[in-house]
PQR file of N, CA, C, O and H, with PARSE charges and radii, in Angstrom:
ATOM      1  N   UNK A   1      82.705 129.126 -81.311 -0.4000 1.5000
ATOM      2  CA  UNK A   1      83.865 128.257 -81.316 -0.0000 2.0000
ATOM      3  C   UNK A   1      84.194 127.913 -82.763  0.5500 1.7000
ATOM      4  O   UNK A   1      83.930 126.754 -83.086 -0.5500 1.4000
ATOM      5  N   UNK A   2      84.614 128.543 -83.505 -0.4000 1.5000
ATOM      6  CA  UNK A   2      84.982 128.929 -85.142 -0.0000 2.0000
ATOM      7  C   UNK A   2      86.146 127.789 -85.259  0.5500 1.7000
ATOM      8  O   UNK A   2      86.821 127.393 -84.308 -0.5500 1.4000
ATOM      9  H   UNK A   2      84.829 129.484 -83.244  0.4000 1.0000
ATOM     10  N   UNK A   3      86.240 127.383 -86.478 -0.4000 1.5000
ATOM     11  CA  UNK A   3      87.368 126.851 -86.350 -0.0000 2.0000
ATOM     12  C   UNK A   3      88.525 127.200 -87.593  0.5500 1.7000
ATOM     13  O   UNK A   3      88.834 128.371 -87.372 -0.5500 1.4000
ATOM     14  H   UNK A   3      85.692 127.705 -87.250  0.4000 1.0000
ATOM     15  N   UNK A   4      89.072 126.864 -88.437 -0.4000 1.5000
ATOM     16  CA  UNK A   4      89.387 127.138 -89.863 -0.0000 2.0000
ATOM     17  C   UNK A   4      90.728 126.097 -89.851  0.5500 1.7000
ATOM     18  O   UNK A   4      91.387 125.665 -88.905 -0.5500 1.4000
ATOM     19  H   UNK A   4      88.821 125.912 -88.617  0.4000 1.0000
ATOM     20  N   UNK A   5      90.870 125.834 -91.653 -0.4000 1.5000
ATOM     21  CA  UNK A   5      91.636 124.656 -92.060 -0.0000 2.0000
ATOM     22  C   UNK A   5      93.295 126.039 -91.956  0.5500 1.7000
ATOM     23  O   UNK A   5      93.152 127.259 -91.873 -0.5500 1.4000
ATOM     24  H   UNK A   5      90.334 126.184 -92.421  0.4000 1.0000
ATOM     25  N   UNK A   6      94.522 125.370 -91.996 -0.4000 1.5000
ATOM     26  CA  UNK A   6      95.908 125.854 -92.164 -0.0000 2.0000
ATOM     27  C   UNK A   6      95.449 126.998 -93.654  0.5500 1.7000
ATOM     28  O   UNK A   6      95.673 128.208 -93.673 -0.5500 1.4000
ATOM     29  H   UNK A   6      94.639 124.379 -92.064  0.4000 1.0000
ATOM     30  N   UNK A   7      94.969 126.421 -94.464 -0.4000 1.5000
ATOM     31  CA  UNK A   7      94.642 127.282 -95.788 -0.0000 2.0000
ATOM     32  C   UNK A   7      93.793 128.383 -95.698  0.5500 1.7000
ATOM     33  O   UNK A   7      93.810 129.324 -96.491 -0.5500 1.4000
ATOM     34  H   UNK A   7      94.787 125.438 -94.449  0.4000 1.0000
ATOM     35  N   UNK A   8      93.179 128.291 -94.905 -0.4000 1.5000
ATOM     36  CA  UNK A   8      91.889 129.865 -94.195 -0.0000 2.0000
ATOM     37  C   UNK A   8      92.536 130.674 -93.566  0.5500 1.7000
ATOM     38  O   UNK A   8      92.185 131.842 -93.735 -0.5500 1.4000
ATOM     39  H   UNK A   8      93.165 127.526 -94.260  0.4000 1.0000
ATOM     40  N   UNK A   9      93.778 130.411 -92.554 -0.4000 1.5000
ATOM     41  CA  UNK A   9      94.282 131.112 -91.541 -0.0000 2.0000
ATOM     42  C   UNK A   9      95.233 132.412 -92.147  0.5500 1.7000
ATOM     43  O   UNK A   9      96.289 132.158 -92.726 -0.5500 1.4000
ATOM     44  H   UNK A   9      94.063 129.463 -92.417  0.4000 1.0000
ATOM     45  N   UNK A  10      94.805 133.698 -91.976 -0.4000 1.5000
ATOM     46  CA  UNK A  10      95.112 134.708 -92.304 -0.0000 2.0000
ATOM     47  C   UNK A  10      96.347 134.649 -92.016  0.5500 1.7000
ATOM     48  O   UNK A  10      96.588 134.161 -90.912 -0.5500 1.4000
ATOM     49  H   UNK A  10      93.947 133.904 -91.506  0.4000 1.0000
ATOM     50  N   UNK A  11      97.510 135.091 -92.838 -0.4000 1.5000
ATOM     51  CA  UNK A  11      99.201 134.779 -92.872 -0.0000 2.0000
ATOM     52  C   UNK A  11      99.497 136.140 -91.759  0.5500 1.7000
ATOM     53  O   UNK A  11     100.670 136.493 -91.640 -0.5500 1.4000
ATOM     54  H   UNK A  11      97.314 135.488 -93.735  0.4000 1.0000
ATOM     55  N   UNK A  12      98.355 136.927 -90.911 -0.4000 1.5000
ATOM     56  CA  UNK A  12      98.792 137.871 -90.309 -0.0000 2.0000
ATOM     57  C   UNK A  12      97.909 137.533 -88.526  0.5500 1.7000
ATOM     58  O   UNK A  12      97.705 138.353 -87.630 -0.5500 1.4000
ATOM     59  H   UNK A  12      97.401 136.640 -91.008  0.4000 1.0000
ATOM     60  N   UNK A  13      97.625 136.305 -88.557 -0.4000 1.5000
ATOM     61  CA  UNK A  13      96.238 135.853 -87.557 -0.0000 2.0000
ATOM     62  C   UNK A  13      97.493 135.554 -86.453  0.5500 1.7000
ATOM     63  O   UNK A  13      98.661 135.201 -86.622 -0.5500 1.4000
ATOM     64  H   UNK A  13      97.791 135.639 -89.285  0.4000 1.0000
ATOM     65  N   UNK A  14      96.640 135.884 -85.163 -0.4000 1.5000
ATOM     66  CA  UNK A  14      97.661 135.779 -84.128 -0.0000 2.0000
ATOM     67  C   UNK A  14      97.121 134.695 -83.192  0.5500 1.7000
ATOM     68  O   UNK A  14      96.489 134.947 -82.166 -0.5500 1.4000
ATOM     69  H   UNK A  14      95.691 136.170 -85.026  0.4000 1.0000
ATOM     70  N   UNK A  15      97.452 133.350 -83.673 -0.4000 1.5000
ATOM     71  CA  UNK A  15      97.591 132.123 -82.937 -0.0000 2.0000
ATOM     72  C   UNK A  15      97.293 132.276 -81.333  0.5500 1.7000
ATOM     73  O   UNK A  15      97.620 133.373 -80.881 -0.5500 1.4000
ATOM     74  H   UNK A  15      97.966 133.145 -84.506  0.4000 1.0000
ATOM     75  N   UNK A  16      96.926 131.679 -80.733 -0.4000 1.5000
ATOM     76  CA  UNK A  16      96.748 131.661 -79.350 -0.0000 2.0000
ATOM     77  C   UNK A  16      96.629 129.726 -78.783  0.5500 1.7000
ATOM     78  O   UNK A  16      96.874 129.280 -77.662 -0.5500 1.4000
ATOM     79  H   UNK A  16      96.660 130.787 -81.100  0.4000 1.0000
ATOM     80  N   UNK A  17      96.248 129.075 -79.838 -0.4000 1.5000
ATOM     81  CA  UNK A  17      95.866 128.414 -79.047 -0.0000 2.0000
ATOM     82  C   UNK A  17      95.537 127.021 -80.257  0.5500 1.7000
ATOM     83  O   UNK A  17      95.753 127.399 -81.409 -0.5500 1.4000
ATOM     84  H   UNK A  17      96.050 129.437 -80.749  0.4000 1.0000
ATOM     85  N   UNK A  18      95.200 125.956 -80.189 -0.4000 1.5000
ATOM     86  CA  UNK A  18      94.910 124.787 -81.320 -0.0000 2.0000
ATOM     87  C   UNK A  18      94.189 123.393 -80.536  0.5500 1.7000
ATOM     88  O   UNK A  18      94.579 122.583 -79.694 -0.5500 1.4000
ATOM     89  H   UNK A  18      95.024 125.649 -79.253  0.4000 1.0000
ATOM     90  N   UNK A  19      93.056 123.588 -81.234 -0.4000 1.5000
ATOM     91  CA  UNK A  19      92.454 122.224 -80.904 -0.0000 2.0000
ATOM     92  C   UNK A  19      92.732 120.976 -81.822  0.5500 1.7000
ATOM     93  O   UNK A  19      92.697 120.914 -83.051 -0.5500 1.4000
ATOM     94  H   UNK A  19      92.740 124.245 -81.918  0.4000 1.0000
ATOM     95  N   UNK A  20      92.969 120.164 -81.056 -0.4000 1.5000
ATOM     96  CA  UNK A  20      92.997 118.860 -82.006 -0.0000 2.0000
ATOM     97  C   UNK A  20      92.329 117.772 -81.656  0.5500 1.7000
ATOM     98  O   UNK A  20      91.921 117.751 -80.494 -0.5500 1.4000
ATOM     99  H   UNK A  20      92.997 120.213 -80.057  0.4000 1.0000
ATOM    100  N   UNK A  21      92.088 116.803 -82.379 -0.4000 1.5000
ATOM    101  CA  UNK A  21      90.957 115.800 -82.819 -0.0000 2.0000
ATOM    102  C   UNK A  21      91.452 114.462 -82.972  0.5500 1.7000
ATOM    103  O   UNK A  21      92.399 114.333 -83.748 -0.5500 1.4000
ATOM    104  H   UNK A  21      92.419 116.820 -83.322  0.4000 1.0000
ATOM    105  N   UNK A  22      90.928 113.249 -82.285 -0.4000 1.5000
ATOM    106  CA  UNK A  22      92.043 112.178 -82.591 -0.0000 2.0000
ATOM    107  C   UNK A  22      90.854 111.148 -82.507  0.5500 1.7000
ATOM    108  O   UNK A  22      89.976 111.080 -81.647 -0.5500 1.4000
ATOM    109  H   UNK A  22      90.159 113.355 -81.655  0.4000 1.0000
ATOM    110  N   UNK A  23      91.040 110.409 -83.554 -0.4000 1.5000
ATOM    111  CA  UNK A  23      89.992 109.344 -83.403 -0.0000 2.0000
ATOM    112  C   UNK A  23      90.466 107.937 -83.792  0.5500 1.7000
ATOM    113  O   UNK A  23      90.818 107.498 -84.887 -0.5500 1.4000
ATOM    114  H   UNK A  23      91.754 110.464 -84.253  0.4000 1.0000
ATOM    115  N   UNK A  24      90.361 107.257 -82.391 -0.4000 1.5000
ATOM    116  CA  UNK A  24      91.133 106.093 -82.623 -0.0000 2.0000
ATOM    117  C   UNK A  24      90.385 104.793 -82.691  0.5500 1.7000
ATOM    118  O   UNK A  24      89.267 104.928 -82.194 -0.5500 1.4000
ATOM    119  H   UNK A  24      90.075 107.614 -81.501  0.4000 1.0000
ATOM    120  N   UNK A  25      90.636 103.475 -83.173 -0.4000 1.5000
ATOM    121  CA  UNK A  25      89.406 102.597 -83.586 -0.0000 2.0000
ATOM    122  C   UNK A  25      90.759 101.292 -83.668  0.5500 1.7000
ATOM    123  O   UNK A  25      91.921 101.068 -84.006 -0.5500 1.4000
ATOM    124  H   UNK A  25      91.545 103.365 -83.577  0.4000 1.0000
ATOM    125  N   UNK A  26      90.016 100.952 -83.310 -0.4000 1.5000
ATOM    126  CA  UNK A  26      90.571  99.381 -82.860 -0.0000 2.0000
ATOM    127  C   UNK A  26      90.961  98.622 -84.072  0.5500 1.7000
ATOM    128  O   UNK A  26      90.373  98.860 -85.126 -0.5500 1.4000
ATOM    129  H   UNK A  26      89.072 101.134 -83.036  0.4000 1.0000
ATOM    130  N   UNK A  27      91.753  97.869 -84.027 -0.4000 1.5000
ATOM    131  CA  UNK A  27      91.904  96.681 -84.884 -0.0000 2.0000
ATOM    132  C   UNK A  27      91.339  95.700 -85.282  0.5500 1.7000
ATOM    133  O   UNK A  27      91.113  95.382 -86.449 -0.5500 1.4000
ATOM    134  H   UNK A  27      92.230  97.675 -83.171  0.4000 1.0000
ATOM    135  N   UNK A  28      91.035  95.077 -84.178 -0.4000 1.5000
ATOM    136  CA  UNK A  28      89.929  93.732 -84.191 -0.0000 2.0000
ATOM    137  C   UNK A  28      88.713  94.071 -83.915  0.5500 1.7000
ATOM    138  O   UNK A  28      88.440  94.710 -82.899 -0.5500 1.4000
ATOM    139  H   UNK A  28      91.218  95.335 -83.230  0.4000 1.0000
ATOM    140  N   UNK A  29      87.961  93.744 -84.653 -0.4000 1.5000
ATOM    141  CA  UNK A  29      86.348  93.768 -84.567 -0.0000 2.0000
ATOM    142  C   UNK A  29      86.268  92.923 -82.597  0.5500 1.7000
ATOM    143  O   UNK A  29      86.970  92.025 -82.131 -0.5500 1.4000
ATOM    144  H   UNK A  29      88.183  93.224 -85.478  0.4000 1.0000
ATOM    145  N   UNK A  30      85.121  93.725 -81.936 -0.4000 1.5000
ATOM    146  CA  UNK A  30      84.940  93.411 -80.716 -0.0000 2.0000
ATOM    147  C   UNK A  30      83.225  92.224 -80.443  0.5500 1.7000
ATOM    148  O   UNK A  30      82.085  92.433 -80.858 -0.5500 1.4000
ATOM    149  H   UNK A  30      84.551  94.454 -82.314  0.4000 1.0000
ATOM    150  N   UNK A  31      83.519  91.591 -79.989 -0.4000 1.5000
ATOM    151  CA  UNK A  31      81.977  90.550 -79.811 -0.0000 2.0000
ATOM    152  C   UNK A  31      81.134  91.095 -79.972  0.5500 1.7000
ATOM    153  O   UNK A  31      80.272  90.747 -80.779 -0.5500 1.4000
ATOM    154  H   UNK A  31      84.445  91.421 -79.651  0.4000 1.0000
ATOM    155  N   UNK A  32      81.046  92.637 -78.937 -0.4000 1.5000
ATOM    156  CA  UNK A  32      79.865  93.282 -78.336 -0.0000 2.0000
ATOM    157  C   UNK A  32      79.550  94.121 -79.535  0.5500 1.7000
ATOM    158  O   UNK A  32      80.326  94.526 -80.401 -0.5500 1.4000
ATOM    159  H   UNK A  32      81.746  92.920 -78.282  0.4000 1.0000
ATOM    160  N   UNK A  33      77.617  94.394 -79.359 -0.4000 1.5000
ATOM    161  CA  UNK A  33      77.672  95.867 -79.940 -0.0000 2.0000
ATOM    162  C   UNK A  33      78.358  97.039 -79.661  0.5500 1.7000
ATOM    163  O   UNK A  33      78.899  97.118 -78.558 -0.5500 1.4000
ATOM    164  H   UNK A  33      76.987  94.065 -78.656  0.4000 1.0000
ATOM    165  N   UNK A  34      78.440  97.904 -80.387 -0.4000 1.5000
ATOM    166  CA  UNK A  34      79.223  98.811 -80.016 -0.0000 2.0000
ATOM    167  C   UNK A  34      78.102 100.361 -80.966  0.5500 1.7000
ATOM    168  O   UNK A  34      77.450 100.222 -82.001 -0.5500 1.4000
ATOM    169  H   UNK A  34      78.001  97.839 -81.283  0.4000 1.0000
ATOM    170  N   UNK A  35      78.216 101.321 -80.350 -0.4000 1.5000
ATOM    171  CA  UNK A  35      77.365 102.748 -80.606 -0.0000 2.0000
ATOM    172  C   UNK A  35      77.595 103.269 -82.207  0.5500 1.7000
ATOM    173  O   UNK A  35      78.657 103.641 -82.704 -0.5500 1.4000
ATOM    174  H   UNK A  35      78.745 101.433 -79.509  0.4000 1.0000
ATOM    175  N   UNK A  36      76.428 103.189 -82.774 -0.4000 1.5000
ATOM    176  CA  UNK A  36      76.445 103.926 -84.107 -0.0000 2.0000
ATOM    177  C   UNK A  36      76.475 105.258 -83.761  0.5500 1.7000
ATOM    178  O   UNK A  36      76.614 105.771 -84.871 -0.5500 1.4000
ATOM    179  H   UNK A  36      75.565 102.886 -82.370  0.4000 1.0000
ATOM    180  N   UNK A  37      76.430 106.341 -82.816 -0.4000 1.5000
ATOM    181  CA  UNK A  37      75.948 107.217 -82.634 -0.0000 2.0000
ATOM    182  C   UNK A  37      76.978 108.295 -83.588  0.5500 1.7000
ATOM    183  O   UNK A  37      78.186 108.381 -83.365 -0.5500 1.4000
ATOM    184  H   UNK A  37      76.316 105.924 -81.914  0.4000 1.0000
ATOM    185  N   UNK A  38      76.409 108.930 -84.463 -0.4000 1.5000
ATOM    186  CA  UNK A  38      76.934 110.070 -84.886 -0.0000 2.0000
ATOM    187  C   UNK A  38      78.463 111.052 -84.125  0.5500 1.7000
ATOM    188  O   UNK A  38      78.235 111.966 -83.332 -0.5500 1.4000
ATOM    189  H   UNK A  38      75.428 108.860 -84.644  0.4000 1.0000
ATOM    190  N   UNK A  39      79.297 110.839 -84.348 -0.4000 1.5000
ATOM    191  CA  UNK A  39      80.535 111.696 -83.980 -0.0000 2.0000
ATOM    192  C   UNK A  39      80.896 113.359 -84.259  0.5500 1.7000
ATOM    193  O   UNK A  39      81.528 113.526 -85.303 -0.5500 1.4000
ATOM    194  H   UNK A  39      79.482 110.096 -84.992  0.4000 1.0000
ATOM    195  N   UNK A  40      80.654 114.355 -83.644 -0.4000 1.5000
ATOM    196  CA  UNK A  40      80.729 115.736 -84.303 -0.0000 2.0000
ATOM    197  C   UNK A  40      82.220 116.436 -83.360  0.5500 1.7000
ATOM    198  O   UNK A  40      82.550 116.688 -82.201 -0.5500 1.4000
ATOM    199  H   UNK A  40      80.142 114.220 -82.796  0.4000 1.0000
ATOM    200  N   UNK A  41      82.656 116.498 -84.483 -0.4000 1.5000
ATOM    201  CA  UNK A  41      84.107 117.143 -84.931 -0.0000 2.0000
ATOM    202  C   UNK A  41      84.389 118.038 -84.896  0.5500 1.7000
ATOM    203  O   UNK A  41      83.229 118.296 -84.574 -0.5500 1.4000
ATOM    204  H   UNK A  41      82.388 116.293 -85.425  0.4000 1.0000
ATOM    205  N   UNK A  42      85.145 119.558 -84.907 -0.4000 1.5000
ATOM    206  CA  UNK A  42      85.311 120.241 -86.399 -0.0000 2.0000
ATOM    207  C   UNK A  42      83.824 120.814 -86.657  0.5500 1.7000
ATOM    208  O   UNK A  42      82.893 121.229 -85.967 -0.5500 1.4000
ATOM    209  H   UNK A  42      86.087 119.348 -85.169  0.4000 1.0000
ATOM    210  N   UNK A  43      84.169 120.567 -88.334 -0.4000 1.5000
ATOM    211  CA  UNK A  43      82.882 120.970 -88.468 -0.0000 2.0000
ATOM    212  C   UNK A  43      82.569 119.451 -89.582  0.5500 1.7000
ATOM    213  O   UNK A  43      82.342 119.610 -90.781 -0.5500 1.4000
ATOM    214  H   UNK A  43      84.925 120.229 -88.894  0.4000 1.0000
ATOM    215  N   UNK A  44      82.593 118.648 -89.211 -0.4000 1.5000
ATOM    216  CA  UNK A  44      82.571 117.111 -89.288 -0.0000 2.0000
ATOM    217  C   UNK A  44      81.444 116.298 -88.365  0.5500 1.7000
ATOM    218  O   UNK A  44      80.895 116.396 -87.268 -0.5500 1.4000
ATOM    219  H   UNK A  44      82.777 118.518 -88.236  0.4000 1.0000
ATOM    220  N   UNK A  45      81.465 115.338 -89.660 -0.4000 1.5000
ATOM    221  CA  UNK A  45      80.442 114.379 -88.386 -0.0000 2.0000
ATOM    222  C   UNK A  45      80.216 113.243 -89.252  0.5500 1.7000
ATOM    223  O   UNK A  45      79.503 113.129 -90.249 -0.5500 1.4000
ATOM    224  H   UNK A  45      81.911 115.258 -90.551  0.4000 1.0000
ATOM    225  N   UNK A  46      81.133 112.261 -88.533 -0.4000 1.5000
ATOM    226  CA  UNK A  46      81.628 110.606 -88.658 -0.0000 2.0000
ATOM    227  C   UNK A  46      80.329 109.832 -87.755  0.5500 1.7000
ATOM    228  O   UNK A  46      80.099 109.883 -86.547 -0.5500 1.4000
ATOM    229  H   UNK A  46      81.712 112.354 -87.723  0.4000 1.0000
ATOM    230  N   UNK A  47      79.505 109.015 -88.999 -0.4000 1.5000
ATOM    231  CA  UNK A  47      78.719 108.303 -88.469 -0.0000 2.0000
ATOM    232  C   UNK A  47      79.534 106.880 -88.723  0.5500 1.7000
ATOM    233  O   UNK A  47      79.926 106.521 -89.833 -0.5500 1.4000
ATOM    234  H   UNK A  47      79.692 108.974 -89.980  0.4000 1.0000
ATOM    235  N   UNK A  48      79.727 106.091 -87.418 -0.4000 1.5000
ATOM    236  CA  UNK A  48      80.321 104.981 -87.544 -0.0000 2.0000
ATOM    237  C   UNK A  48      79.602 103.930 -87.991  0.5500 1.7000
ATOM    238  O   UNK A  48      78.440 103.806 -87.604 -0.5500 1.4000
ATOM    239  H   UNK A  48      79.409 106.382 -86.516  0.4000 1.0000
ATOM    240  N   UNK A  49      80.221 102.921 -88.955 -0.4000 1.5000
ATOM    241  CA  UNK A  49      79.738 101.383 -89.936 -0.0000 2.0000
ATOM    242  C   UNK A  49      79.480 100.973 -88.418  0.5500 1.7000
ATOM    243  O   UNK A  49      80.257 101.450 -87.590 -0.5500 1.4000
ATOM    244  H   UNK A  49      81.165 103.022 -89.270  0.4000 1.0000
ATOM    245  N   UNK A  50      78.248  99.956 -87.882 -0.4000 1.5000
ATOM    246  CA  UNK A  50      78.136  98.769 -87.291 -0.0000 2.0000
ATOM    247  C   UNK A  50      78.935  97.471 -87.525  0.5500 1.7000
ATOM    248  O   UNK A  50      78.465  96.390 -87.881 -0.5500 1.4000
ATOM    249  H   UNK A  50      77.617  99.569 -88.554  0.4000 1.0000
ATOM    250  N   UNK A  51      80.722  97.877 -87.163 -0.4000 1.5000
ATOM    251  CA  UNK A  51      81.729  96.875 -88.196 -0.0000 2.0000
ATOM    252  C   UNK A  51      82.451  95.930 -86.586  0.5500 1.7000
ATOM    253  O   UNK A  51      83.324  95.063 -86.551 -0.5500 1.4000
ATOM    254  H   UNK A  51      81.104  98.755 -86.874  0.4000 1.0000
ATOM    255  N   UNK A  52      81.460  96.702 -85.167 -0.4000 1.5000
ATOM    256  CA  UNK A  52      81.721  96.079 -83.969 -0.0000 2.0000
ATOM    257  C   UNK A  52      83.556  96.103 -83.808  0.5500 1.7000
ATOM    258  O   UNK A  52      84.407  95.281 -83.469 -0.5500 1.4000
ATOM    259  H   UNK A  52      80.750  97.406 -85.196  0.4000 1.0000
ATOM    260  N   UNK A  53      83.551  97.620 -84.290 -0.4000 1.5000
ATOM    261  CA  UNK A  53      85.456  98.507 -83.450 -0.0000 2.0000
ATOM    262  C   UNK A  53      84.791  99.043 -82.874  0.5500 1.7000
ATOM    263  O   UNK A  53      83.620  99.406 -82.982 -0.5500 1.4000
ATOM    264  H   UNK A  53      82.860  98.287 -84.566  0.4000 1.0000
ATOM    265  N   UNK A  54      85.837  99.161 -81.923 -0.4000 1.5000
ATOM    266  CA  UNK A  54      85.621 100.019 -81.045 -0.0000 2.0000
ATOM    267  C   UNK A  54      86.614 101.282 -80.909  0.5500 1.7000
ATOM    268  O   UNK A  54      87.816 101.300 -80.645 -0.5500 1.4000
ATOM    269  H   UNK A  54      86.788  98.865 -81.835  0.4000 1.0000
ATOM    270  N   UNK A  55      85.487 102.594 -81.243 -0.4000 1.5000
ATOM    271  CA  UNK A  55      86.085 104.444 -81.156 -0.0000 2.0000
ATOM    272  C   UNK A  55      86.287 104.676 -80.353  0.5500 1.7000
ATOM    273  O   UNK A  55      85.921 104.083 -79.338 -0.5500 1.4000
ATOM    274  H   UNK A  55      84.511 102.579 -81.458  0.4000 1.0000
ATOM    275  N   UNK A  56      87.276 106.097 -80.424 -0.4000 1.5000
ATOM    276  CA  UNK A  56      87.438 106.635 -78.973 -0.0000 2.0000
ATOM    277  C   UNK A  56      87.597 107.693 -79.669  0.5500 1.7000
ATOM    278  O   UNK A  56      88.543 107.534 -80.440 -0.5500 1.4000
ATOM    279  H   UNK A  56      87.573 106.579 -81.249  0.4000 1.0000
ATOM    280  N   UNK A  57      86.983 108.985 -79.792 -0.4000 1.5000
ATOM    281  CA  UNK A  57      87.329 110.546 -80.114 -0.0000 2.0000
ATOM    282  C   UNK A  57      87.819 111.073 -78.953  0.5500 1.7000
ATOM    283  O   UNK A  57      87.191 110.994 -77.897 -0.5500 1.4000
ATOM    284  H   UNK A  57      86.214 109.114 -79.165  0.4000 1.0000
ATOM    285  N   UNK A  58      88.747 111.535 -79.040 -0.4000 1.5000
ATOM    286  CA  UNK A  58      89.754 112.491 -77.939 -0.0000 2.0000
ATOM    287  C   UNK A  58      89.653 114.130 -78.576  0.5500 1.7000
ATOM    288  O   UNK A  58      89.935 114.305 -79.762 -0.5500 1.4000
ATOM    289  H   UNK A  58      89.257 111.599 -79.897  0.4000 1.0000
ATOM    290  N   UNK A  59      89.275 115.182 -77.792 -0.4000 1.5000
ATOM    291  CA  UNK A  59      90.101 116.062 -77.993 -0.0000 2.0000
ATOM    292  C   UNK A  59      90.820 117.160 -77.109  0.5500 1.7000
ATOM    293  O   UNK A  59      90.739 117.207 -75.881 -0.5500 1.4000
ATOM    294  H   UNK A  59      89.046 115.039 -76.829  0.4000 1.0000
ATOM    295  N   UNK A  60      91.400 117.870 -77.754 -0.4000 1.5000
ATOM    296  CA  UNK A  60      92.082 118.648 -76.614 -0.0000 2.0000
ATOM    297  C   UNK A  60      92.234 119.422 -76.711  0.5500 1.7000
ATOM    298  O   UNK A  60      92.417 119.499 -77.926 -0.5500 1.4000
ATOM    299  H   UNK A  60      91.467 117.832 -78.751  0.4000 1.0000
ATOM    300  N   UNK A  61      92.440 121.128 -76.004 -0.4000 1.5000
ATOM    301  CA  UNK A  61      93.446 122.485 -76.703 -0.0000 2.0000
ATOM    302  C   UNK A  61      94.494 122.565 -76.078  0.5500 1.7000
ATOM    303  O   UNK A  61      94.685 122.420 -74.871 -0.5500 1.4000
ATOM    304  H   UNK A  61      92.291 121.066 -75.017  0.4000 1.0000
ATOM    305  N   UNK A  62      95.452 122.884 -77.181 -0.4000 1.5000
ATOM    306  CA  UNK A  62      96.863 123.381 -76.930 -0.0000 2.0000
ATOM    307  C   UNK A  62      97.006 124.557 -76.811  0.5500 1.7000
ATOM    308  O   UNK A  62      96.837 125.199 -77.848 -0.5500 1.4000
ATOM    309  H   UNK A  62      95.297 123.002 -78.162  0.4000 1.0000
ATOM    310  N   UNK A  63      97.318 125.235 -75.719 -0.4000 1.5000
ATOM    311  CA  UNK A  63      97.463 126.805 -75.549 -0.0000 2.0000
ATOM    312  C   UNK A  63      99.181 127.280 -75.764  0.5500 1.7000
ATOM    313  O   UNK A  63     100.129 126.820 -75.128 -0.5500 1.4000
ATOM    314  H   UNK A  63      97.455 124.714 -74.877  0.4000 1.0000
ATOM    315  N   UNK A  64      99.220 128.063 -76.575 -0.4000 1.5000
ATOM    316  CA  UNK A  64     100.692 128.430 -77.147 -0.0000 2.0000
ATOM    317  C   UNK A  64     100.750 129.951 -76.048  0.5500 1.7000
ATOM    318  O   UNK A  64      99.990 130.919 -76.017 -0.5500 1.4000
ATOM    319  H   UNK A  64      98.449 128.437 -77.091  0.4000 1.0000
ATOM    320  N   UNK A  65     101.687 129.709 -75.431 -0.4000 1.5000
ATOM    321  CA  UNK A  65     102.269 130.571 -74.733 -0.0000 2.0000
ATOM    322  C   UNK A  65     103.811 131.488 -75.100  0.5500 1.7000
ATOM    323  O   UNK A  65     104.504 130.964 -75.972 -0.5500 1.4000
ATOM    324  H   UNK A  65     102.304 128.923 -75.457  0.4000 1.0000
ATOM    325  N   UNK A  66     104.184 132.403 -74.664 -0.4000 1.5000
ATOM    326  CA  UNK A  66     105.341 132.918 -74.911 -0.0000 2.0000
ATOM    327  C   UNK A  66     105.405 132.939 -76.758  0.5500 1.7000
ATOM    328  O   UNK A  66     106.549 132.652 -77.109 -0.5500 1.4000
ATOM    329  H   UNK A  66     103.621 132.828 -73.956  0.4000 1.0000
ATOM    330  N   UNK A  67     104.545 133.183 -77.868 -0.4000 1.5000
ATOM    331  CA  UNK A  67     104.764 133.215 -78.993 -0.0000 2.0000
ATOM    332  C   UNK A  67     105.663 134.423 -78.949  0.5500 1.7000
ATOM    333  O   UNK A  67     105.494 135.313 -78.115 -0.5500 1.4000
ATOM    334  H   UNK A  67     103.616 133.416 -77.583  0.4000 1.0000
ATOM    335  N   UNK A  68     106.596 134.447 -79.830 -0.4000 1.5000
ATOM    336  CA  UNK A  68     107.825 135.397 -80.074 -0.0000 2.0000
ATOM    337  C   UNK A  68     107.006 136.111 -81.560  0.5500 1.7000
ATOM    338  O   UNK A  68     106.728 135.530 -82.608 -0.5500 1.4000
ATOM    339  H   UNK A  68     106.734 133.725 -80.507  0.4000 1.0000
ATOM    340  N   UNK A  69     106.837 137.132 -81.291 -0.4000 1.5000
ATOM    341  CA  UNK A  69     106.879 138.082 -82.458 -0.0000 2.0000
ATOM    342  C   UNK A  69     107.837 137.756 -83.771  0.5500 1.7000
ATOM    343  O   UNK A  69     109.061 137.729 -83.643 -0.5500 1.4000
ATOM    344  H   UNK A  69     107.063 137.605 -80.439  0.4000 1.0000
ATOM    345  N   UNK A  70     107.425 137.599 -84.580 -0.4000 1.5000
ATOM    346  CA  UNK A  70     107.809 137.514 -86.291 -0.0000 2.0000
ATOM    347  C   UNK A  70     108.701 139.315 -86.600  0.5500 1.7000
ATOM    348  O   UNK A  70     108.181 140.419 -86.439 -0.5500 1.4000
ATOM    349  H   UNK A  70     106.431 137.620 -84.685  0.4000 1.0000
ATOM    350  N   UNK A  71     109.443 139.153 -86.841 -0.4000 1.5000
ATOM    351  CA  UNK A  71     109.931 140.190 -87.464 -0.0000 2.0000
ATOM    352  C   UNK A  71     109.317 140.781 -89.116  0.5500 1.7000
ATOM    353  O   UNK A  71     110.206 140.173 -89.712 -0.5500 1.4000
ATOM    354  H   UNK A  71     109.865 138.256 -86.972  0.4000 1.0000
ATOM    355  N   UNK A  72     108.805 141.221 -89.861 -0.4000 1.5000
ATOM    356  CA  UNK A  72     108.278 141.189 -91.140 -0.0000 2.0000
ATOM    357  C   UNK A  72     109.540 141.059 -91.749  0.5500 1.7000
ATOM    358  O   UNK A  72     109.630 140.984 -92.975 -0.5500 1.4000
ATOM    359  H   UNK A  72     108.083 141.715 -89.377  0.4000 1.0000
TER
END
């Protein structure tokens, strides 16, 4: 499950498909503890401050269908 940044992607690579990554964190600090546990990404890995927000990592794939051929 490879992944690569927009700048790696061969200008001739034939797209199929895009995962994305969303990590969302609260505003207000919450009463409760809340999980230090290590987050792995990508090829990332967000260890969260004990700052009592509360994360939510989402991700998802987007499957691109019907891509139209590029003319050169």
């Amino acid at each position: 499950d490879a992944w690569s940044s927009a700048a790696t992607v061969p200008g001739d690579a034939d797209l199929r498909a895009l995962r994305l990554w969303v990590l969302a964190e609260s505003d207000e600090p919450d009463g409760r503890p809340v999980s230090t546990t290590p987050l792995r990404y990508a090829n990332r890995e967000f260890t969260p401050p004990d700052d009592r927000r509360r994360r939510v990592l989402a991700t998802t794939t987007v499957w691109l269908r019907n891509v139209a051929e590029q003319a050169p």
